[in-house]
C-alpha atoms as one frame of an Amber mdcrd trajectory, in Angstrom:
protein
 -37.544  39.857 -21.549 -38.150  36.182 -22.422 -41.270  35.049 -24.315 -42.994
  33.601 -21.179 -42.234  36.774 -19.241 -43.744  38.884 -22.019 -46.852  36.672
 -22.022 -47.061  36.905 -18.233 -46.707  40.693 -18.233 -49.375  41.131 -20.913
 -51.751  38.715 -19.158 -51.265  40.456 -15.815 -52.087  43.855 -17.316 -55.089
  42.506 -19.227 -56.482  40.711 -16.183 -55.822  43.654 -13.863 -54.387  41.344
 -11.225 -54.366  42.733  -7.702 -51.098  41.553  -6.044 -52.976  40.893  -2.808
 -55.187  38.387  -4.649 -52.333  36.415  -6.232 -51.959  33.757  -3.457 -55.680
  32.996  -3.569 -55.658  32.846  -7.366 -52.709  30.463  -7.340 -54.459  28.087
  -4.930 -57.624  28.215  -7.003 -55.710  27.471 -10.207 -54.037  24.440  -8.631
 -57.388  22.909  -7.725 -58.725  23.666 -11.202 -55.774  21.697 -12.586 -56.538
  18.805 -10.210 -60.196  18.727 -11.277 -59.373  18.958 -14.969 -56.737  16.224
 -14.618 -59.265  13.951 -12.920 -61.807  14.510 -15.697 -59.295  14.267 -18.525
 -57.522  11.170 -17.223 -60.875   9.422 -16.768 -61.677   9.985 -20.420 -58.191
   9.026 -21.592 -58.029   5.780 -19.590 -61.475   4.789 -20.841 -60.086   5.103
 -24.377 -57.018   3.058 -23.456 -59.194   0.304 -21.988 -61.595  -0.017 -24.912
 -59.069   0.530 -27.729 -57.638  -2.988 -27.569 -61.097  -4.560 -27.597 -62.312
  -2.399 -30.485 -59.294  -3.136 -32.693 -59.446  -6.870 -31.968 -63.145  -6.986
 -32.803 -62.697  -5.111 -36.079 -59.675  -7.216 -37.086 -61.383 -10.479 -36.168
 -58.577 -11.470 -33.778 -56.057 -10.161 -31.263 -53.204  -9.508 -33.709 -53.916
  -5.770 -34.023 -55.298  -5.308 -30.513 -52.268  -3.427 -29.231 -52.172  -0.839
 -32.021 -54.618   1.723 -30.536 -52.739   1.844 -27.209 -49.391   2.126 -29.004
 -50.817   4.902 -31.191 -52.192   6.715 -28.136 -48.716   6.602 -26.602 -47.051
   7.862 -29.777 -49.615  10.661 -29.920 -48.800  11.611 -26.332 -45.065  11.675
 -27.039 -45.519  13.774 -30.180 -47.936  16.165 -28.512 -45.713  16.763 -25.476
 -43.045  18.411 -27.609 -45.506  20.268 -29.840 -47.637  21.603 -27.000 -44.655
  22.765 -24.931 -43.335  24.673 -27.961 -46.763  26.232 -28.450 -46.909  27.156
 -24.751 -43.491  28.763 -24.949 -44.702  31.008 -27.752 -48.316  31.695 -26.809
 -48.706  30.740 -23.136 -49.570  27.756 -20.943 -53.346  28.250 -21.158 -53.846
  28.147 -24.964 -51.442  25.216 -25.291 -53.162  23.255 -22.534 -56.658  23.955
 -23.870 -55.534  23.177 -27.420 -54.271  19.757 -26.350 -57.589  18.895 -24.711
 -59.534  20.151 -27.747 -57.502  17.999 -30.154 -57.940  15.026 -27.832 -61.707
  15.596 -27.822 -61.756  15.548 -31.628 -59.739  12.327 -31.507 -62.267  10.672
 -29.189 -65.116  11.593 -31.545 -63.185  10.230 -34.539 -62.523   6.970 -32.654
 -66.226   6.679 -31.858 -67.118   7.100 -35.539 -64.406   4.569 -36.439 -66.056
   1.908 -34.264 -69.451   2.640 -35.815 -68.154   2.290 -39.403 -65.620  -0.443
 -38.576 -62.484   1.383 -39.760 -59.170   0.506 -38.083 -57.215   3.341 -39.823
 -59.774   5.848 -38.562 -59.543   4.312 -35.074 -55.770   4.761 -35.092 -56.112
   8.380 -36.238 -58.545   9.055 -33.409 -56.209   7.338 -30.942 -53.254   9.416
 -32.135 -55.178  12.656 -31.612 -56.525  11.487 -28.239 -52.902  11.326 -27.115
 -52.826  15.140 -27.245 -55.266  15.227 -24.339 -53.045  12.927 -22.301 -50.018
  15.118 -23.036 -51.897  18.212 -21.848 -53.016  16.398 -18.682 -49.428  15.375
 -17.914 -48.094  18.893 -18.536 -50.551  20.122 -15.875 -48.124  19.067 -13.144
 -45.553  21.546 -14.429 -48.136  24.324 -14.625 -48.900  23.682 -10.957 -45.196
  23.737 -10.054 -44.784  27.174 -11.684 -47.175  28.664  -9.140 -45.270  27.965
  -5.922 -41.930  28.540  -4.227 -39.133  25.975  -4.839 -39.596  24.323  -1.449
 -43.238  23.482  -2.289 -42.970  22.463  -5.940 -42.923  18.714  -5.375 -46.152
  18.936  -3.372 -47.676  20.987  -6.198 -46.676  18.283  -8.681 -47.934  15.499
  -6.408 -51.385  16.966  -5.881 -52.029  17.213  -9.645 -50.739  13.666 -10.256
 -53.084  12.568  -7.466 -55.998  13.877  -9.529 -55.250  11.154 -12.089 -56.149
   8.559  -9.437 -59.790   9.335 -10.217 -59.231   8.398 -13.840 -57.356   5.236
 -12.873 -60.413   4.061 -10.926 -63.259   5.312 -13.118 -61.806   5.067 -16.634
 -61.607   1.262 -17.001 -65.013   0.901 -15.356 -66.751   3.020 -17.995 -66.791
   0.200 -20.560 -69.941  -1.399 -19.114 -72.067   1.755 -18.730 -70.755   3.119
 -22.026 -71.653  -0.081 -23.853 -75.149  -0.078 -22.359 -75.608   3.545 -23.403
 -74.554   2.799 -26.970 -76.755  -0.301 -27.188 -79.757   1.671 -25.987 -79.507
   4.040 -28.975 -78.647   1.367 -31.536 -74.884   1.951 -31.785 -72.143  -0.699
 -31.526 -71.423  -1.544 -27.901 -67.742  -0.541 -28.047 -68.549   2.922 -29.404
 -70.185   3.835 -26.087 -66.973   4.172 -24.029 -65.614   6.589 -26.646 -68.764
   8.691 -26.252 -68.056   8.867 -22.522 -64.398   9.632 -23.268 -65.546  12.609
 -25.338 -67.901  13.724 -22.558 -65.173  13.656 -19.897 -62.643  15.415 -22.138
 -65.263  18.040 -23.001 -65.904  18.559 -19.286 -62.176  19.037 -18.679 -61.975
  21.465 -21.606 -64.954  23.535 -20.409 -63.501  23.583 -16.881 -60.270  24.993
 -18.274 -61.960  27.553 -20.518 -64.110  28.888 -17.697 -61.825  28.583 -14.679
 -58.170  28.392 -15.800 -57.766  32.155 -15.683 -55.646  34.215 -16.017 -52.712
  32.879 -18.041 -50.711  30.658 -15.612 -47.454  32.394 -16.582 -48.931  35.582
 -15.092 -49.224  33.865 -11.694 -45.790  32.214 -11.772 -43.799  32.471  -8.548
 -41.015  35.122  -8.676 -38.387  32.390  -8.240 -39.189  31.193 -11.758 -38.494
  34.527 -13.432 -35.599  35.006 -15.820 -32.329  35.980 -14.139 -30.128  36.132
 -17.249 -27.992  39.285 -17.737 -28.943  41.545 -20.626 -27.353  40.546 -23.920
 -26.800  36.912 -22.926 -28.523  34.429 -25.228 -30.769  31.708 -23.863 -28.951
  28.367 -23.533 -29.699  25.640 -26.050 -31.711  22.576 -25.098 -28.535  20.465
 -25.297 -26.806  22.803 -22.846 -29.747  22.574 -20.460 -29.749  18.782 -20.549
 -26.061  18.725 -19.681 -26.840  20.202 -16.284 -26.528  17.409 -13.684 -29.943
  17.958 -12.107 -31.691  18.018 -15.487 -29.838  14.943 -16.746 -30.578  12.921
 -13.595 -34.253  13.916 -13.722 -34.514  12.966 -17.404 -32.854   9.559 -17.016
 -34.858   8.825 -13.859 -38.184   9.648 -15.497 -37.442   7.676 -18.666 -35.952
   4.636 -16.891 -38.794   4.500 -14.372 -41.369   4.629 -17.164 -39.630   1.904
 -19.178 -39.259  -0.485 -16.233 -42.824   0.091 -15.103 -44.302  -0.428 -18.591
 -42.152  -3.499 -19.347 -43.387  -5.402 -16.296 -46.913  -4.014 -16.045 -47.757
  -4.794 -19.684 -46.996  -8.504 -19.432 -48.265  -9.201 -15.901 -51.936  -9.802
 -16.866 -50.915 -12.302 -19.541 -48.469 -13.963 -17.131 -51.238 -14.425 -14.549
 -53.729 -15.784 -17.078 -51.161 -18.204 -18.498 -50.656 -19.675 -15.008 -54.283
 -20.315 -14.225 -55.394 -17.107 -12.519 -58.756 -15.625 -13.442 -59.755 -12.119
 -14.441 -60.627 -11.322 -10.836 -57.007 -11.881  -9.807 -55.765  -9.836 -12.754
 -58.070  -6.993 -11.784 -56.971  -7.115  -8.152 -53.264  -7.061  -9.059 -53.702
  -4.159 -11.483 -55.801  -2.254  -8.942 -52.927  -2.521  -6.461 -50.603  -1.261
  -9.178 -52.708   1.777 -10.122 -53.242   2.574  -6.427 -49.466   2.726  -6.035
 -49.097   4.818  -9.188 -51.452   7.628  -8.223 -53.144   7.468  -4.821 -50.054
   8.267  -2.717 -48.820  11.177  -4.864 -49.355  13.842  -2.161 -47.133  11.807
   0.175 -44.463  11.613  -2.524 -44.621  15.381  -2.895 -44.291  15.995   0.831
 -41.357  13.599   1.087 -39.603  15.347  -1.780 -40.118  18.812  -0.306 -38.866
  17.548   3.050 -35.852  15.453   2.013 -35.065  16.667  -1.512 -35.462  15.148
  -4.978 -32.223  13.063  -4.967 -33.162  11.191  -1.781 -36.697  10.433  -2.965
 -35.478   9.430  -6.432 -33.095   7.022  -4.715 -35.971   5.573  -2.695 -38.057
   5.232  -5.847 -35.256   3.430  -7.706 -34.783   1.052  -4.783 -38.513   0.313
  -4.727 -38.580  -0.264  -8.495 -35.600  -2.598  -8.160 -37.288  -4.595  -5.407
 -40.489  -4.779  -7.464 -38.621  -6.054 -10.536 -36.806  -8.661  -8.427 -40.026
  -9.869  -6.773 -41.762 -10.110 -10.136 -38.861 -12.168 -11.497 -38.726 -14.664
  -8.615 -42.441 -14.918  -7.832 -43.702 -18.491  -8.216 -46.060 -19.213 -11.079
 -49.002 -19.425  -8.667 -47.842 -16.483  -6.559 -50.670 -14.033  -7.086 -50.131
 -12.343  -3.711 -46.392 -11.880  -4.278 -47.069 -10.387  -7.693 -49.648  -8.089
  -6.107 -46.964  -6.769  -3.762 -44.513  -6.472  -6.655 -46.975  -4.509  -8.788
 -47.881  -2.194  -5.921 -44.184  -1.464  -5.317 -43.708  -1.040  -9.064 -46.463
   1.591  -9.106 -45.295   3.483  -6.033 -41.610   3.302  -6.990 -42.579   4.851
 -10.323 -44.635   7.500  -8.530 -41.762   8.505  -6.228 -39.427   8.935  -9.184
 -42.092  10.652 -11.281 -42.970  13.272  -8.666 -39.390  13.869  -7.466 -37.966
  13.853 -11.002 -40.646  16.260 -12.259 -39.925  18.588  -9.342 -36.193  18.429
 -10.074 -36.883  19.673 -13.625 -38.245  22.932 -12.176 -35.197  23.858 -10.077
 -32.613  26.275 -11.405 -34.517  26.864 -14.658 -36.331  30.000 -15.739 -39.859
  29.835 -17.185 -38.798  29.532 -20.819 -36.052  27.019 -20.064 -38.246  24.746
 -17.974 -41.071  24.791 -20.532 -38.678  23.569 -23.243 -37.021  20.958 -21.051
 -40.302  19.626 -19.685 -41.834  19.172 -23.133 -38.802  17.310 -24.476 -38.647
  15.155 -21.338 -42.306  14.151 -21.559 -41.861  13.342 -25.248 -38.971  11.032
 -24.360 -40.926   9.472 -21.473 -43.863   8.510 -23.656 -41.751   7.619 -26.666
 -39.757   5.170 -24.569 -42.998   3.827 -23.073 -44.313   2.945 -26.528 -41.097
   1.057 -27.329 -41.174  -0.734 -23.958 -44.778  -1.850 -24.433 -43.921  -3.376
 -27.808 -40.692  -5.034 -26.620 -42.196  -6.547 -23.489 -44.149  -9.148 -25.447
 -41.142  -9.971 -27.619 -38.955 -10.518 -24.544 -41.472 -12.775 -22.825 -42.084
 -14.755 -26.016 -38.349 -15.192 -26.656 -37.291 -15.747 -23.045 -39.664 -15.540
 -20.064 -41.425 -13.249 -17.609 -38.584 -13.933 -15.165 -36.043 -12.592 -17.653
 -38.253  -9.531 -18.128 -38.132  -8.834 -14.379 -34.352  -9.119 -14.203 -34.005
  -6.916 -17.304 -36.068  -4.249 -15.530 -33.744  -4.504 -12.552 -30.679  -4.097
 -14.781 -32.112  -1.006 -16.500 -32.125   0.851 -13.182 -28.318   0.808 -13.049
 -27.953   3.912 -15.242 -30.096   6.313 -13.157 -28.636   4.884  -9.939 -25.102
   5.552 -11.223 -25.953   9.105 -12.320 -27.700   9.817  -9.025
């Protein structure tokens, strides 16, 4: 019996699960994951939004402004691997709750850092806050464990959709958070971190109270180990050599890199060509709408037509978005809005379909390992892309950045 199966068996006995109640419990757990993802992503994106401003204010200029976001991303990449290993040994629930708890501590440290004016402390808090983001992202795999193979993409999509709440609310918490901090005599930029801690605490309490029993105990029978007795579990390298796993990995990483490369530099590109903050906000709103709001549709499409077809559609949409961004005229705010929307939804199609592909043909223990490593690579590559995007634009142009994004899609398209 594999480690996840042993955890599942023990949890089922302890909880006294009635088999007739399992379908209802699975549905309930999925909606708990959606709610917790909405709360957690709201807190995380508030931290992302205020981190740049806090670092720039403490440093007296913009030179160090990108460090908190980069550190958050590194923390997410590191935590994805650590938390998946912890889940494999002790269960999905303690790993997921542990990630949120560490992220909550990070938010509190970041708040203190703003009060005392310490950049190193701010970076430590940002690093730990990344653990919460890793746990939120791993929620989509927990949801996929609960359903039959033909419904896994929809299960992934509905949890990703929960993050749409955070995409809308998170950046808008700076104003209320600053007012709250000012009212009690704290620095204005410490307020959003207080709200980050509140939202992460709400997600953590939701999980402690309602994420029961252990998700492994409710896993669909199709996810159970089917390995003959005496046969060792395959290594991670062996698993990643499987065509479906390799295509999913390359798709997820390439989509993240292309999306981050172009998204990161678009606000600066618009400002440099005379557009105001209102235009920047509108373009980024279209982008985040594409990233999250249509996730249930992406899941349905994947369940209906299969992961390869939807991944292909997502790559085509990403390619069109990169091309439009590259050729858009300097004053073409509307064309860039379309490009950024397509960039967001192309990413979403690949993200949902690729995540679903990582669940097929893998037993519980295998998928937990593969998913953690994949998310670590996704966020690790995102941190590199965010740093390189500015270098590329400074050394060449935004147009070159768009065409580079288009070229990077050749590898997943070839493998697909």
